PDB file of C-alpha atoms in Angstrom:
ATOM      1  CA  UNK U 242      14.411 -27.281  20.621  1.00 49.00           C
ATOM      2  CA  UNK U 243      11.625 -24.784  19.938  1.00 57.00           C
ATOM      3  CA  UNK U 244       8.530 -27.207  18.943  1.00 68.00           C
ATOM      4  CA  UNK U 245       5.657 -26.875  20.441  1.00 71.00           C
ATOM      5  CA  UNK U 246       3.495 -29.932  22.148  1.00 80.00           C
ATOM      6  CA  UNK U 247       0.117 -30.840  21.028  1.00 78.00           C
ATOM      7  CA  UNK U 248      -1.083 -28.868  24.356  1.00 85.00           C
ATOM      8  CA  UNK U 249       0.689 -26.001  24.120  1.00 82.00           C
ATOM      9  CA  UNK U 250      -0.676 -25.960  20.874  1.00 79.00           C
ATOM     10  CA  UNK U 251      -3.762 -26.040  22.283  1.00 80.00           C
ATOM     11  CA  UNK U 252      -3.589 -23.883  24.978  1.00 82.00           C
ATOM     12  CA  UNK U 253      -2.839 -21.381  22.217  1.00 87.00           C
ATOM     13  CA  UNK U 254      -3.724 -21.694  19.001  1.00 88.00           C
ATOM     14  CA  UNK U 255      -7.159 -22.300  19.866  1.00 88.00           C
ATOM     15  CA  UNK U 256      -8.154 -19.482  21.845  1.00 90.00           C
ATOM     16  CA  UNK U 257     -10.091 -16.832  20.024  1.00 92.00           C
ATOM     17  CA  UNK U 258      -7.985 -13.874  22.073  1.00 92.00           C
ATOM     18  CA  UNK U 259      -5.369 -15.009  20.954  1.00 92.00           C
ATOM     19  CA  UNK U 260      -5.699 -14.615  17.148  1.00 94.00           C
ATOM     20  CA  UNK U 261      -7.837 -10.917  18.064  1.00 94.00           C
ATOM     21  CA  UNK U 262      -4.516  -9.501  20.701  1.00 95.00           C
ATOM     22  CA  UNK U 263      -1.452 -10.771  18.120  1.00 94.00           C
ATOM     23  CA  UNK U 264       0.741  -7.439  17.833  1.00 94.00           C
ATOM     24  CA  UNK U 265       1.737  -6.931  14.744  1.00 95.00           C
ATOM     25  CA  UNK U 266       5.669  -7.078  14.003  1.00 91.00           C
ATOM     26  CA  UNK U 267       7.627  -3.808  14.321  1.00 90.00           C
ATOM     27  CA  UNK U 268       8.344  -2.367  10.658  1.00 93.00           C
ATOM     28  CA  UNK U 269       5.703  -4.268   9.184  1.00 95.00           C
ATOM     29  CA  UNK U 270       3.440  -1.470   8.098  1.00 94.00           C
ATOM     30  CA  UNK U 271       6.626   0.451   6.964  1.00 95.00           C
ATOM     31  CA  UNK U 272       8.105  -2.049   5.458  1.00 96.00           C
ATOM     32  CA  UNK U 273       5.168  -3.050   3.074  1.00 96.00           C
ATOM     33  CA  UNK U 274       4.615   0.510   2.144  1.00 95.00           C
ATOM     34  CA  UNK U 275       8.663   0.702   0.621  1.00 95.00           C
ATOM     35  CA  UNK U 276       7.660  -2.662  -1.541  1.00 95.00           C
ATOM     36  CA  UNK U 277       4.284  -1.207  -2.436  1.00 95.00           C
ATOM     37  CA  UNK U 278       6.685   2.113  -3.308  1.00 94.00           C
ATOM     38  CA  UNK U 279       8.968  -0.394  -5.363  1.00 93.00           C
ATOM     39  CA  UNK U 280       5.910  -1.885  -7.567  1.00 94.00           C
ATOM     40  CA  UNK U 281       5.890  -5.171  -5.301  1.00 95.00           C
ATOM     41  CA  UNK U 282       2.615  -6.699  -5.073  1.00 95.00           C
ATOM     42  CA  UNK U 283       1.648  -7.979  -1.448  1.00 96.00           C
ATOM     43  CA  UNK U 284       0.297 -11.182  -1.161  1.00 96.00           C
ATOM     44  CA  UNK U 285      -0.134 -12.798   2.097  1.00 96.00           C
ATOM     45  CA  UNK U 286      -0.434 -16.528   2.719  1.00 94.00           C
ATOM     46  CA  UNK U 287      -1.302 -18.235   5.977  1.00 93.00           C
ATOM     47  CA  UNK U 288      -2.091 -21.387   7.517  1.00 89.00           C
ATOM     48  CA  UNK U 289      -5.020 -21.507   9.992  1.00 87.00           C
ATOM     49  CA  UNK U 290      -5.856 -25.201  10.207  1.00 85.00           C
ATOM     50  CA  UNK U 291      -7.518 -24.366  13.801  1.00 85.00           C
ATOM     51  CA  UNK U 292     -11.101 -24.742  14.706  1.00 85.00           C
ATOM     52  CA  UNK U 293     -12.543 -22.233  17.249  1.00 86.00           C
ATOM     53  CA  UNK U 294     -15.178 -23.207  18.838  1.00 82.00           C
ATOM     54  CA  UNK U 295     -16.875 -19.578  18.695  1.00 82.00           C
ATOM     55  CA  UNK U 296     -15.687 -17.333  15.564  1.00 88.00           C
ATOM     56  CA  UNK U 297     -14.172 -17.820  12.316  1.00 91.00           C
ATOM     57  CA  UNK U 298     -10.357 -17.954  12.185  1.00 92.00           C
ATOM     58  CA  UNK U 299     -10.603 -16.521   8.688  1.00 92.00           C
ATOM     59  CA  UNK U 300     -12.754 -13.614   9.603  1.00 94.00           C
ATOM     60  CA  UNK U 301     -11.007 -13.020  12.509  1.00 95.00           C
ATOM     61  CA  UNK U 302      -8.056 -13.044  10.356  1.00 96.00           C
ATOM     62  CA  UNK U 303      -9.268 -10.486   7.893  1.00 96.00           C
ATOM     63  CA  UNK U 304     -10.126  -8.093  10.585  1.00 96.00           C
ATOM     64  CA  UNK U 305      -7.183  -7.954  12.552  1.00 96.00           C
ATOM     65  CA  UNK U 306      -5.381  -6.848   8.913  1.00 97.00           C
ATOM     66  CA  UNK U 307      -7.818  -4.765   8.378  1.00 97.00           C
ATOM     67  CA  UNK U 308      -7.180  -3.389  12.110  1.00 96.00           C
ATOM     68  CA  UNK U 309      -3.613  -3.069  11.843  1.00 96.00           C
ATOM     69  CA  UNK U 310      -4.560  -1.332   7.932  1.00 95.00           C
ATOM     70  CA  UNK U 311      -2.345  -3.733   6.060  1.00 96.00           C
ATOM     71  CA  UNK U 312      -2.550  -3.679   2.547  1.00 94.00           C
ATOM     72  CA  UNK U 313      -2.398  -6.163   0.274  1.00 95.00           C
ATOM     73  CA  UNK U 314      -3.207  -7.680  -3.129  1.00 95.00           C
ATOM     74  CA  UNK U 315      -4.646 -11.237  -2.315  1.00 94.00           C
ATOM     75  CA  UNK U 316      -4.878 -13.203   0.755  1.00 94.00           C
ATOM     76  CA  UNK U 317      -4.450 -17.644   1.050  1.00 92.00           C
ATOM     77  CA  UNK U 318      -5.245 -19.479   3.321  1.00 91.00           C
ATOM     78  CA  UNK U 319      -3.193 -22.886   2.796  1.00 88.00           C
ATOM     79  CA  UNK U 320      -5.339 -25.957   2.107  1.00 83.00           C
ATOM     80  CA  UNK U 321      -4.357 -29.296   0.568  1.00 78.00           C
ATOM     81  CA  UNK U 322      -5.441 -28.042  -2.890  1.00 76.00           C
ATOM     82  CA  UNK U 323      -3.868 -24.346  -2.879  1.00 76.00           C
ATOM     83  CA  UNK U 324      -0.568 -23.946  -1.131  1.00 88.00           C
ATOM     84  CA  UNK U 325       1.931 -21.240  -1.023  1.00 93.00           C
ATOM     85  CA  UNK U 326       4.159 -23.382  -2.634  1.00 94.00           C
ATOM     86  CA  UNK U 327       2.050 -23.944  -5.761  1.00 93.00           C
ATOM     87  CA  UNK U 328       0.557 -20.265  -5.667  1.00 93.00           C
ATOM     88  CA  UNK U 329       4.252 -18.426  -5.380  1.00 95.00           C
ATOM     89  CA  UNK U 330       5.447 -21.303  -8.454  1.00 95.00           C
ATOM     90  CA  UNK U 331       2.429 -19.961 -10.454  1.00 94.00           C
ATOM     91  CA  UNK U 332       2.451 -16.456  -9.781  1.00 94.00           C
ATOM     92  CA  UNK U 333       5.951 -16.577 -10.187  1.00 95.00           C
ATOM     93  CA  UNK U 334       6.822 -14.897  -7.123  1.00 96.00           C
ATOM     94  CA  UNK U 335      10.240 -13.549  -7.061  1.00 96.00           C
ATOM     95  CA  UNK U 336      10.486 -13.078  -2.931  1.00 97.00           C
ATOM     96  CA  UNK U 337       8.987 -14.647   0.091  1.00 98.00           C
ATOM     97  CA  UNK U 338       8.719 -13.967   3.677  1.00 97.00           C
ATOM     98  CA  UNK U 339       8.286 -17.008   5.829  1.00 96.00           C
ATOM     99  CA  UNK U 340       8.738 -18.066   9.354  1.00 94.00           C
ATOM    100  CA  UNK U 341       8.082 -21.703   8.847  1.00 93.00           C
ATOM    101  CA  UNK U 342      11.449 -23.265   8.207  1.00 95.00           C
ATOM    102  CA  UNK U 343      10.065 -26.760   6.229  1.00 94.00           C
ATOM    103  CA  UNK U 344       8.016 -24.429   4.054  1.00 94.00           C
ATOM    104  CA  UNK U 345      10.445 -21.318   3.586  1.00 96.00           C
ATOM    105  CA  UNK U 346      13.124 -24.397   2.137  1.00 96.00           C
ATOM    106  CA  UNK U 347      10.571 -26.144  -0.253  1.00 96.00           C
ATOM    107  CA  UNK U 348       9.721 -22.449  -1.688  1.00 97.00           C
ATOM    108  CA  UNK U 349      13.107 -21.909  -2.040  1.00 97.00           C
ATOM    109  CA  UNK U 350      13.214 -24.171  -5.396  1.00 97.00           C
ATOM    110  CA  UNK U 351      10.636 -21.709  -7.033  1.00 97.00           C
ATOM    111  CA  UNK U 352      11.608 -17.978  -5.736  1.00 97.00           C
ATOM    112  CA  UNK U 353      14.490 -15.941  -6.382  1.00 97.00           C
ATOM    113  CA  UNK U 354      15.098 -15.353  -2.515  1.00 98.00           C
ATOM    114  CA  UNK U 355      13.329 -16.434   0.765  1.00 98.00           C
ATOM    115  CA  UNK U 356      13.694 -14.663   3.741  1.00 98.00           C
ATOM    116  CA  UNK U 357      12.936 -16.376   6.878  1.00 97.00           C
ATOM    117  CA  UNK U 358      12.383 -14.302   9.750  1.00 95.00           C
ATOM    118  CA  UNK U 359      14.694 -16.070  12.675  1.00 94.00           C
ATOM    119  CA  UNK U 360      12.758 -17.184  15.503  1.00 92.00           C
ATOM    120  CA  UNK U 361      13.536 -20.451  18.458  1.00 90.00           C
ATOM    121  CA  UNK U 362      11.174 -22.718  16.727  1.00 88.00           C
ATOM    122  CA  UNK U 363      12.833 -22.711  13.032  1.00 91.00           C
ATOM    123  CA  UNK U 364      16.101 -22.796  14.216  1.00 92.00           C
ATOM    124  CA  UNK U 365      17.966 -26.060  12.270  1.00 89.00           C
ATOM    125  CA  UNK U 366      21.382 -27.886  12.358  1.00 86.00           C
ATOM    126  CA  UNK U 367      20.590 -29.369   8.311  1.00 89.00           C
ATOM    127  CA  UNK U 368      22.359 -27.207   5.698  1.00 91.00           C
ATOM    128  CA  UNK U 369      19.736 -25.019   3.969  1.00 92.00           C
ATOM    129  CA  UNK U 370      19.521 -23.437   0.427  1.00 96.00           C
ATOM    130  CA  UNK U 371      21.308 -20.217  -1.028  1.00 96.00           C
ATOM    131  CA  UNK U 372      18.824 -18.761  -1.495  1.00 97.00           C
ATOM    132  CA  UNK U 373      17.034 -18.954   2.233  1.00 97.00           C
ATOM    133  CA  UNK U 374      18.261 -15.479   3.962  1.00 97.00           C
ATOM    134  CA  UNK U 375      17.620 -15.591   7.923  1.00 97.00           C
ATOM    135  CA  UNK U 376      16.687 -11.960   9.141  1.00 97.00           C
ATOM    136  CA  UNK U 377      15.965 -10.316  12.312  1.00 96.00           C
ATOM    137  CA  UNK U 378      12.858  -8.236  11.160  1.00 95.00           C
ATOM    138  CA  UNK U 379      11.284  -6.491   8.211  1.00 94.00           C
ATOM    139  CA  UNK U 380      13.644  -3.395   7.646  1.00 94.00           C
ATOM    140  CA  UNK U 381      16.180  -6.174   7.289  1.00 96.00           C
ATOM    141  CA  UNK U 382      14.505  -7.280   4.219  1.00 96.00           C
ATOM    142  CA  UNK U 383      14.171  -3.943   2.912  1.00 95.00           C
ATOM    143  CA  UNK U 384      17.851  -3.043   2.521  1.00 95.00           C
ATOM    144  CA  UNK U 385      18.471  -6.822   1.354  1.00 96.00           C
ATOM    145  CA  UNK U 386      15.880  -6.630  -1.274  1.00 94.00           C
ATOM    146  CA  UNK U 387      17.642  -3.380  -2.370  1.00 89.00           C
ATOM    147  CA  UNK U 388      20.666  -5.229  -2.770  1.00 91.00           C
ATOM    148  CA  UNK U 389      19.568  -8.116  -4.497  1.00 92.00           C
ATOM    149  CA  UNK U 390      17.760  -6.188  -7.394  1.00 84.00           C
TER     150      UNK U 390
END
């Protein structure tokens, strides 16, 4: 139901196109703009624990932000010493957008809200936290962050 094979995996994940033609969400950009309005810092976290054989998936990764001119604060990269987990618990981070279900539940225990953006592969039948908020896209967030201050 929604998880994807070792293959598929990498079929995908480790093809250098495919990290350089990702489309960016729609309402991203706008969307970060209204927190950066609000005094919300941006930090992005993301897990790239693929090895391409011909460019860097973190300079790659940098790029296409840069690309699609997303601003931001700070940028992870999950490793097993620094998670988001540990970095959102330290920087105290009062709201998190996730798409990774396992993850978007464990940060629930240290942020005020998690959002997780509702796709086929995080789908679950186990009851979640009060705090995790399924949305449809980034706008959604907006107006639910509004509320919630």
């Amino acid at each position: 139901a929604g998880k994807v094979s070792p293959e598929d995996e990498k079929k995908v994940f480790y093809q250098t196109n495919y990290w350089k033609t990702l489309e960016l969400l729609p309402g991203v950009r706008d969307a970060l703009s209204q927190f950066r309005k609000r005094g919300y810092r941006i930090l992005l976290f993301t897990s790239r624990p693929w090895k391409l054989t011909d460019e860097n998936l973190k300079s790659i990764t940098r790029k296409w932000l840069k690309g699609y001119q997303i601003k931001y604060k700070s940028l992870t990269f999950d490793n097993k010493k620094s998670t988001r987990f540990f970095k959102a618990q330290d920087l105290k981070v009062k709201y998190f957008i996730e798409d990774d279900l396992e993850k978007a539940v464990k940060l629930c225990s240290v942020c005020k809200a998690v959002f997780l953006i509702d796709y086929k592969y995080n789908q679950s039948d186990s009851k979640t936290p009060y705090n995790l908020i399924r949305v449809k896209n980034m706008s959604e967030i907006v107006k639910l962050i509004d509320l919630l201050d």
